[in-house]
Short mmCIF file of C-alpha atoms in Angstrom, two decimals:
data_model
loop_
_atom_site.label_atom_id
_atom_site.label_comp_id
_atom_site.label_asym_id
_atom_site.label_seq_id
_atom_site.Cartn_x
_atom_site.Cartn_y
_atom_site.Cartn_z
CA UNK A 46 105.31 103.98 127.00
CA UNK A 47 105.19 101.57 123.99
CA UNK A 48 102.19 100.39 122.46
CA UNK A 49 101.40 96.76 122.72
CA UNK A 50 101.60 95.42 118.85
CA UNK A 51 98.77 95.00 117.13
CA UNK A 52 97.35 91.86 115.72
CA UNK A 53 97.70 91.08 112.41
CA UNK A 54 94.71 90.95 110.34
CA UNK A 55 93.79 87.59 108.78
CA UNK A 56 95.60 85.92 105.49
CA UNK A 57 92.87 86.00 102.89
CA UNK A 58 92.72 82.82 100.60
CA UNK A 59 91.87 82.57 97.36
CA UNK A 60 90.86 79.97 94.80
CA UNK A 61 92.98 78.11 91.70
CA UNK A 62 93.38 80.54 89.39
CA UNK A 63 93.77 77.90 86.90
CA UNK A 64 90.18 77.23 87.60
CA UNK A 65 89.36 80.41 86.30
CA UNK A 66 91.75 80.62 83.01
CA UNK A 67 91.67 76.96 81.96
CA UNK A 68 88.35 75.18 82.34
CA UNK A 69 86.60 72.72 80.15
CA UNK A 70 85.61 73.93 77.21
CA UNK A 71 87.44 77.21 76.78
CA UNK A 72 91.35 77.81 75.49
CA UNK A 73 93.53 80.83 75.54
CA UNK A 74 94.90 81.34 71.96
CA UNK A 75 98.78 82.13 71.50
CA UNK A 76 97.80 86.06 71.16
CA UNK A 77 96.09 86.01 74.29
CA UNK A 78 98.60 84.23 76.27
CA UNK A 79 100.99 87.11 74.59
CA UNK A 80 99.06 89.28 76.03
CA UNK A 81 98.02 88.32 79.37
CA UNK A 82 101.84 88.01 79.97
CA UNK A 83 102.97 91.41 78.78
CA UNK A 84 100.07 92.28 81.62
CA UNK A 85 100.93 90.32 84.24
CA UNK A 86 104.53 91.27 84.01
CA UNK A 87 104.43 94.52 83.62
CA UNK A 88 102.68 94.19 86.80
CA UNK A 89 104.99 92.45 88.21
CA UNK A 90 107.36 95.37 87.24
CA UNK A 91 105.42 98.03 89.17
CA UNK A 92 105.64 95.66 92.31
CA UNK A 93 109.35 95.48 92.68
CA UNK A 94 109.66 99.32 91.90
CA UNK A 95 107.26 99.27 94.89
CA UNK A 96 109.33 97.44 97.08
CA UNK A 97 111.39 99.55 98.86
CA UNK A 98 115.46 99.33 98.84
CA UNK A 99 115.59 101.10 102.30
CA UNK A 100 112.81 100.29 104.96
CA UNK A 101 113.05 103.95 105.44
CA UNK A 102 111.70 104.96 102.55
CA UNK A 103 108.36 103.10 103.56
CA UNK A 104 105.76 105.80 103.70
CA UNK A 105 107.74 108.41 102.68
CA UNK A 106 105.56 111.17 100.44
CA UNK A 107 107.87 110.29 97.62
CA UNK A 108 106.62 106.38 98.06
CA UNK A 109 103.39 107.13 98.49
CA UNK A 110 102.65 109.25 95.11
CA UNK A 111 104.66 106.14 93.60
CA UNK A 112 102.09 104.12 95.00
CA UNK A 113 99.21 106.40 93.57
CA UNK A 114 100.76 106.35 90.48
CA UNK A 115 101.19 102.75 90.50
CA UNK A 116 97.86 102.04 90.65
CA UNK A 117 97.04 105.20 88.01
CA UNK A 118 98.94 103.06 85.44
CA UNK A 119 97.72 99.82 86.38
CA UNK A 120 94.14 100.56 85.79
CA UNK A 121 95.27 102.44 82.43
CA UNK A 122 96.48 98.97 81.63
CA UNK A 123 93.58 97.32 82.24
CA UNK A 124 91.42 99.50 80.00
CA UNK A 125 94.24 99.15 77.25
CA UNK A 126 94.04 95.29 77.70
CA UNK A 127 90.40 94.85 76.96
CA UNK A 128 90.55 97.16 73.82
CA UNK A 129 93.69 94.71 72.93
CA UNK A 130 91.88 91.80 73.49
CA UNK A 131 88.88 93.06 71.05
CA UNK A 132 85.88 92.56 74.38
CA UNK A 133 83.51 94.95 73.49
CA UNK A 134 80.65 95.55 76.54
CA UNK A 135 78.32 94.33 74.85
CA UNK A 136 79.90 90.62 75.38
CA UNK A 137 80.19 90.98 78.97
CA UNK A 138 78.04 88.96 81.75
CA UNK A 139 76.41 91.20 83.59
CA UNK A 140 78.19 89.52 86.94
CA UNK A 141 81.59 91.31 85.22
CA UNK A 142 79.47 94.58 85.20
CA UNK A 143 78.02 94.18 88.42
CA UNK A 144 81.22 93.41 89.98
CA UNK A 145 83.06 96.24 88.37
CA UNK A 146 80.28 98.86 88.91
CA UNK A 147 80.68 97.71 92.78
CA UNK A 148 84.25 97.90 93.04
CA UNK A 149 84.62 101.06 90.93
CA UNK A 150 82.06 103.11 93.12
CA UNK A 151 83.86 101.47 96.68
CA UNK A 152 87.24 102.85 95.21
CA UNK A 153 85.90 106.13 94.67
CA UNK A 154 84.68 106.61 98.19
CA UNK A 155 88.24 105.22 99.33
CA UNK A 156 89.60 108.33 97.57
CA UNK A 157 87.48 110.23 98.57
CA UNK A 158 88.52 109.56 102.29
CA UNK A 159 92.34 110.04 101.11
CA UNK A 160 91.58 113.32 99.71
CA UNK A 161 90.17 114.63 103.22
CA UNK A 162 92.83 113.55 105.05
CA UNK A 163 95.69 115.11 103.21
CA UNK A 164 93.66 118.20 102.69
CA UNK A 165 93.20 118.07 106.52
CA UNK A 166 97.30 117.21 107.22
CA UNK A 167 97.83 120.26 104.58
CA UNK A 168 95.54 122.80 106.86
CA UNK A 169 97.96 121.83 109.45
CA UNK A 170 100.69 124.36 107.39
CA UNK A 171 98.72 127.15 108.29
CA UNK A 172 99.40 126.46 111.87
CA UNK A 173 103.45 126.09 111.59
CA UNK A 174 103.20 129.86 109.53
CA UNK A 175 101.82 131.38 112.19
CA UNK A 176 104.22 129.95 114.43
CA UNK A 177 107.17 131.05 111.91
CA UNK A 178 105.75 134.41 111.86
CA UNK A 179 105.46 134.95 114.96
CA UNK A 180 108.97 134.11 115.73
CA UNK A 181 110.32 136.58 113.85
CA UNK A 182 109.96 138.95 116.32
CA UNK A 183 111.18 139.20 120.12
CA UNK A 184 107.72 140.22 121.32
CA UNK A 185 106.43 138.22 125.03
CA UNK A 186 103.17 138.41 123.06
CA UNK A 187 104.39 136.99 119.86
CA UNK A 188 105.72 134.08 121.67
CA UNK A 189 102.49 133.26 123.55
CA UNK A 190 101.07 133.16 119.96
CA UNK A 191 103.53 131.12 118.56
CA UNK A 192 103.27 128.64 121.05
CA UNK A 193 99.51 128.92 120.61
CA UNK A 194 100.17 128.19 117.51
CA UNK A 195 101.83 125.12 118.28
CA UNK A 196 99.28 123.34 121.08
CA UNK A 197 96.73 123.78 117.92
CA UNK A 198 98.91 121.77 115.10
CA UNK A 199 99.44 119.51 117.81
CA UNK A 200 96.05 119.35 118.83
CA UNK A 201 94.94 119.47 114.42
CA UNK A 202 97.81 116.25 113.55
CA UNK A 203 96.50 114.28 116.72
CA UNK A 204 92.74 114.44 115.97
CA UNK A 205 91.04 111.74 114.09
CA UNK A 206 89.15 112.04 110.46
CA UNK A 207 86.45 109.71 110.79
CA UNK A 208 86.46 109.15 106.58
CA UNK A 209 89.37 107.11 107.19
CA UNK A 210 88.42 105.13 109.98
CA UNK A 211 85.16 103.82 108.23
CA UNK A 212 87.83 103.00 105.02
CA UNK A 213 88.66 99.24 106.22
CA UNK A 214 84.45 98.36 106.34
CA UNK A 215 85.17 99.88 102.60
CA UNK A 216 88.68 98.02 102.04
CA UNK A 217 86.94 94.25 104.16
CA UNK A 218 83.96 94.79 101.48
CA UNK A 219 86.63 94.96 98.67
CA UNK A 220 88.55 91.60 99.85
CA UNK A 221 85.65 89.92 99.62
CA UNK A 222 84.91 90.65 95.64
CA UNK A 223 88.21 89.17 95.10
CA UNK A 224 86.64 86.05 94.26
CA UNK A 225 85.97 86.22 90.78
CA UNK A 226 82.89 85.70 88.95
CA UNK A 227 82.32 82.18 87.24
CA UNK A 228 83.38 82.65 83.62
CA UNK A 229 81.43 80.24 81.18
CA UNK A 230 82.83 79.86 77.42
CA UNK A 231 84.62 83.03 76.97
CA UNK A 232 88.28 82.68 76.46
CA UNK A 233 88.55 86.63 76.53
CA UNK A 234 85.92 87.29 79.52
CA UNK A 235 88.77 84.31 81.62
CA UNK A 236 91.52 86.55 80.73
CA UNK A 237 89.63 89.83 81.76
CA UNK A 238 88.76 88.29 85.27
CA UNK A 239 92.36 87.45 86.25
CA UNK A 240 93.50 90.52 84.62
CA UNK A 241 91.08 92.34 86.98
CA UNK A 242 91.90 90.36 89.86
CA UNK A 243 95.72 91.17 89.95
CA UNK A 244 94.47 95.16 89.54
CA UNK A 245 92.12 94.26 92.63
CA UNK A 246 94.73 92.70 94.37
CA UNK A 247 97.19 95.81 93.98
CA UNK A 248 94.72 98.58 94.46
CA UNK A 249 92.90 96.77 98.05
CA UNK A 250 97.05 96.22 99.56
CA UNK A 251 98.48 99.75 98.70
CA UNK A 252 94.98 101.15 99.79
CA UNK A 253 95.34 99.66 103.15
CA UNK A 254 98.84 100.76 103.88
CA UNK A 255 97.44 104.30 102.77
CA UNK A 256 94.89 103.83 105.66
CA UNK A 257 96.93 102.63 108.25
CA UNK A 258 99.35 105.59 107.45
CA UNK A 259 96.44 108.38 107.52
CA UNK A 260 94.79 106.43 110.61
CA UNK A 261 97.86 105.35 112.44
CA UNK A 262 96.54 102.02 113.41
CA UNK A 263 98.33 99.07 111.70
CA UNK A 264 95.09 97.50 112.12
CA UNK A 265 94.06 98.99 108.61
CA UNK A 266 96.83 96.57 107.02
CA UNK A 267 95.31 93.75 104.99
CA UNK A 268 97.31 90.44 104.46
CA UNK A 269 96.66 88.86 100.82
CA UNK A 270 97.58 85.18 100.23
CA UNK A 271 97.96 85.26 96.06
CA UNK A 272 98.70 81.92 94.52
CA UNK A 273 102.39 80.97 92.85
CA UNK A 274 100.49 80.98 89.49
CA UNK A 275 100.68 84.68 88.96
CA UNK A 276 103.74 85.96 87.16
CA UNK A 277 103.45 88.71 89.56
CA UNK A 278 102.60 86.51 92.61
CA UNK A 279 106.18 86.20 93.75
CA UNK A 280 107.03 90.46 93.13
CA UNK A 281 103.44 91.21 95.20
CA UNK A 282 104.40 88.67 98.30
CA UNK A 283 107.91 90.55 98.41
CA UNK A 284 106.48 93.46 98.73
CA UNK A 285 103.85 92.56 101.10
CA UNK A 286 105.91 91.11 103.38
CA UNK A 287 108.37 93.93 103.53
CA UNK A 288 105.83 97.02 103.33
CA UNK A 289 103.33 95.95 105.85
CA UNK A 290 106.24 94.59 107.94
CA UNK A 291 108.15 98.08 108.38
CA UNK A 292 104.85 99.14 109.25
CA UNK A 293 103.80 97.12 111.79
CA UNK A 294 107.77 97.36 113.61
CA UNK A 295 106.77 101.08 113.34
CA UNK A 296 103.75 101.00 115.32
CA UNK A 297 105.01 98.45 117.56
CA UNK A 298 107.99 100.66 118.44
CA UNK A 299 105.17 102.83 120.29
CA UNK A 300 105.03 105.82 117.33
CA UNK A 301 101.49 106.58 115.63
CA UNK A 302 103.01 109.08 113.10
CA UNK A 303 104.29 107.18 110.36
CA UNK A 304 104.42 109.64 107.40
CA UNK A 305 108.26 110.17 107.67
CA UNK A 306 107.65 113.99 106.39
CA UNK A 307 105.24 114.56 109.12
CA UNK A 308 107.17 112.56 112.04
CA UNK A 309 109.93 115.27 110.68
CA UNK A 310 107.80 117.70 111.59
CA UNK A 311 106.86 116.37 114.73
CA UNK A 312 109.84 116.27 116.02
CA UNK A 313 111.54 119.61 115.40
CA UNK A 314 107.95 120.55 117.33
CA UNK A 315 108.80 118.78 120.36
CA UNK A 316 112.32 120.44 120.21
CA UNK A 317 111.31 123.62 120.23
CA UNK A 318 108.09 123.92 122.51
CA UNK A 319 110.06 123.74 125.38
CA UNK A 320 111.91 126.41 124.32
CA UNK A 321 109.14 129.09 124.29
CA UNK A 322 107.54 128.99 127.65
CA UNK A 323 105.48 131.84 129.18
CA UNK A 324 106.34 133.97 126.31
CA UNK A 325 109.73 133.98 126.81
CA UNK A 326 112.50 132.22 124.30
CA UNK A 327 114.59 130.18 126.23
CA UNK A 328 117.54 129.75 124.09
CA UNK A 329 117.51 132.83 121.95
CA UNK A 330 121.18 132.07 120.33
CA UNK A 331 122.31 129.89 117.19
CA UNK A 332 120.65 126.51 118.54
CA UNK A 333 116.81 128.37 118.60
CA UNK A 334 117.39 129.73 115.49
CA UNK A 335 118.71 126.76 114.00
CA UNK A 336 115.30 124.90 115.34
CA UNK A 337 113.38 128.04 113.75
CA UNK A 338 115.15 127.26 110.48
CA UNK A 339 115.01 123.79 110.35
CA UNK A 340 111.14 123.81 110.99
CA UNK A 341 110.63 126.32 108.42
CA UNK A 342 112.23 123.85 105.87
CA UNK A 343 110.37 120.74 107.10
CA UNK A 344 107.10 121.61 107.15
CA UNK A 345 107.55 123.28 103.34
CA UNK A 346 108.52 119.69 102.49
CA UNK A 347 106.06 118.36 104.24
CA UNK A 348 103.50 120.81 102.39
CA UNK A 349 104.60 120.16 98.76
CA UNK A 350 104.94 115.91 99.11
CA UNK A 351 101.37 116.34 100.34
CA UNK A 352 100.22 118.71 97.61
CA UNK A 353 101.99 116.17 95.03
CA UNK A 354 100.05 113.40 96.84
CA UNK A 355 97.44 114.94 96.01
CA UNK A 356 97.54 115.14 92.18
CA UNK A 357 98.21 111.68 92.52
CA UNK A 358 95.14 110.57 94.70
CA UNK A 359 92.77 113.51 91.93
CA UNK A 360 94.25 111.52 89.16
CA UNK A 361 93.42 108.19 90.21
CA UNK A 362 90.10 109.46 91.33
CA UNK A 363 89.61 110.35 87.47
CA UNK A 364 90.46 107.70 85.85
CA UNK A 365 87.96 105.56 88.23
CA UNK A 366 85.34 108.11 87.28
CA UNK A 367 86.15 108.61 83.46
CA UNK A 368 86.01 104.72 83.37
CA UNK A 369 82.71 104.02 85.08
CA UNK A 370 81.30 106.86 83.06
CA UNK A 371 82.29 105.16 79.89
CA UNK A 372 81.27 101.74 80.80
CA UNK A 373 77.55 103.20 82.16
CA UNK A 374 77.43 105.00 78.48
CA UNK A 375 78.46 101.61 76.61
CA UNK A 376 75.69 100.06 78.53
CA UNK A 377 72.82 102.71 77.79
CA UNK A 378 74.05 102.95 74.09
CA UNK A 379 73.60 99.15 73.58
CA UNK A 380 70.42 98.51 75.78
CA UNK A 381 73.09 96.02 77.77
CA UNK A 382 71.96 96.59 81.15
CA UNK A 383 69.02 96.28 83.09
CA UNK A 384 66.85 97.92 85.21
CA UNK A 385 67.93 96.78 88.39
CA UNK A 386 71.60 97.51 87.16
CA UNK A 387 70.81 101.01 86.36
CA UNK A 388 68.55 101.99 89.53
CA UNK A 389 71.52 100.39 91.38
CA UNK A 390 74.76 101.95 90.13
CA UNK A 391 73.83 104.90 87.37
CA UNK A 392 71.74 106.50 90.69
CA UNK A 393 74.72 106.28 92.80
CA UNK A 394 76.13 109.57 93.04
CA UNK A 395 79.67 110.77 93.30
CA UNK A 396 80.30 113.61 96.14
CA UNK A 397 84.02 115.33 96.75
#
């Protein structure tokens, strides 16, 4: 039985962003332009190498650490394009801070909530050993266990981690800081804030295909409407469209398990529980084994794309960290923040 399809989630609108880079008063010079372009369209770049050829490589492993690293090098280029751009900390509004600090620490708890769940996928493997073990011998008894073995990965890939499901209050909270802070007088602080919003804009869609994946609810997916004004508006709407549009064909073709390593899995699972039933292998010859073999090499796939997932999600996790830290430093060094700021976001505490 199919599942009914699932709604979309709203289009979220945004503001002029010529609003926010050209108003009264305030004027990019040539170098920042230069700048701000070699940004944007490098951007851009990462976008189309995001956008997948084949609609089967749509959460593949393989994509997904693309995606992590995607968004590992965008933020790099962020924190390269305000040393560029000479915007020390101690010129920023204390909105930029606040809204940074915010995002920064939201983030954080997102990966946090990606690291469980591919930890929790990679416990799985221990399941699938014991089944391969167990299969190496002829034994009634050993079969019993393997197909123990079996109704619990089953039972461990169908269960629900609840970090995940709470991650579109997270990813809803991060939409809305989208709108950027009002930017009075600063030429450099204008080109920060749409700098930051295309990072934002990146980092909330690939997050939400990450937790519809991990969740298997296409609910997760967010829809971003980004003006025509940004170089990389055209590159990010492609790969909207096409990403979140595999996705939501996948659930609506009545499958929840959209990793493509672990649907691999899944099925070679389904082939061959039938085939051990009251401890007896019902198709001992070259087809069983070939089921035996083929699960063997699937699930060791399925093990290492998640372990390199991993280094990716760690990574990003770091360089969210390493940059908070160093802005929170800047800002105790040079008396720049208050209080209120401090009690608020240096208290916060980070927990893997």
């Amino acid at each position: 039985m199919s599942r009914p399809q699932e709604p979309h989630r709203p289009f979220f609108h945004f503001g002029n962003p010529f609003r926010m880079i050209s108003p009264k008063g305030s004027h990019l010079s040539p170098k920042l332009v230069a700048l701000l372009n070699t940004f944007e369209e490098t951007l851009a770049g990462r976008l189309r190498k995001l956008n997948p050829n084949d609609k089967d490589d749509v959460l593949s492993l393989s994509w997904m650490k693309l995606a992590m690293e995607s968004l590992c090098g965008t933020h790099n280029d962020i924190k390269t394009l305000i040393s560029e751009i000479d915007l020390p900390v101690s010129d920023w509004d204390e909105k930029w801070i606040d809204v940074y600090l915010d995002i920064s620490v939201k983030l954080l708890d997102v990966c946090i909530a990606f690291s469980s769940e591919i930890s929790r996928l990679n416990q799985g493997h221990l399941f699938l050993q014991c089944v391969l073990h167990n299969l190496d011998s002829t034994s009634s008894n050993q079969f019993i266990r393997a197909r123990s073995s079996l109704d619990g990965w089953r039972h461990h890939i169908g269960s629900k981690n609840p970090r995940v499901e709470n991650c579109s209050t997270i990813l809803d909270k991060l939409v809305e800081s989208l709108d950027l802070p009002k930017v009075k007088n600063s030429a450099k602080g204008k080109l920060l804030m749409r700098a930051m919003y295309g990072v934002k804009v990146l980092t909330v869609s690939v997050c939400s295909v990450f937790a519809a994946a991990f969740s298997g609810s296409a609910k997760k997916l967010l829809d971003l409407n980004v003006a025509e004004t940004y170089l990389w508006a055209q590159a990010f709407n492609d790969f909207q469209g096409n990403v979140n549009g595999e996705i939501r064909n996948v659930f609506s073709s009545g499958r929840f398990m959209v990793l493509k390593e672990l649907e691999a899995v899944d099925g070679i699972v389904k082939e061959l529980y039938p085939k051990i039933q009251d401890g007896v292998g019902l198709a001992e010859g070259k087809a069983f084994h070939s089921s035996i073999s083929d699960l063997e090499s699937k699930a060791q796939k399925l093990s290492q794309g998640l372990d390199l997932l991993t280094k990716e999600v760690d990574g990003f996790f770091q360089i969210l960290l390493t940059g908070r830290d160093a802005l929170l430093s800047k800002l105790r060094s040079g008396g720049a923040v208050s209080d209120q700021m401090l009690a608020g976001n240096v208290g916060a505490q980070v927990v893997r």
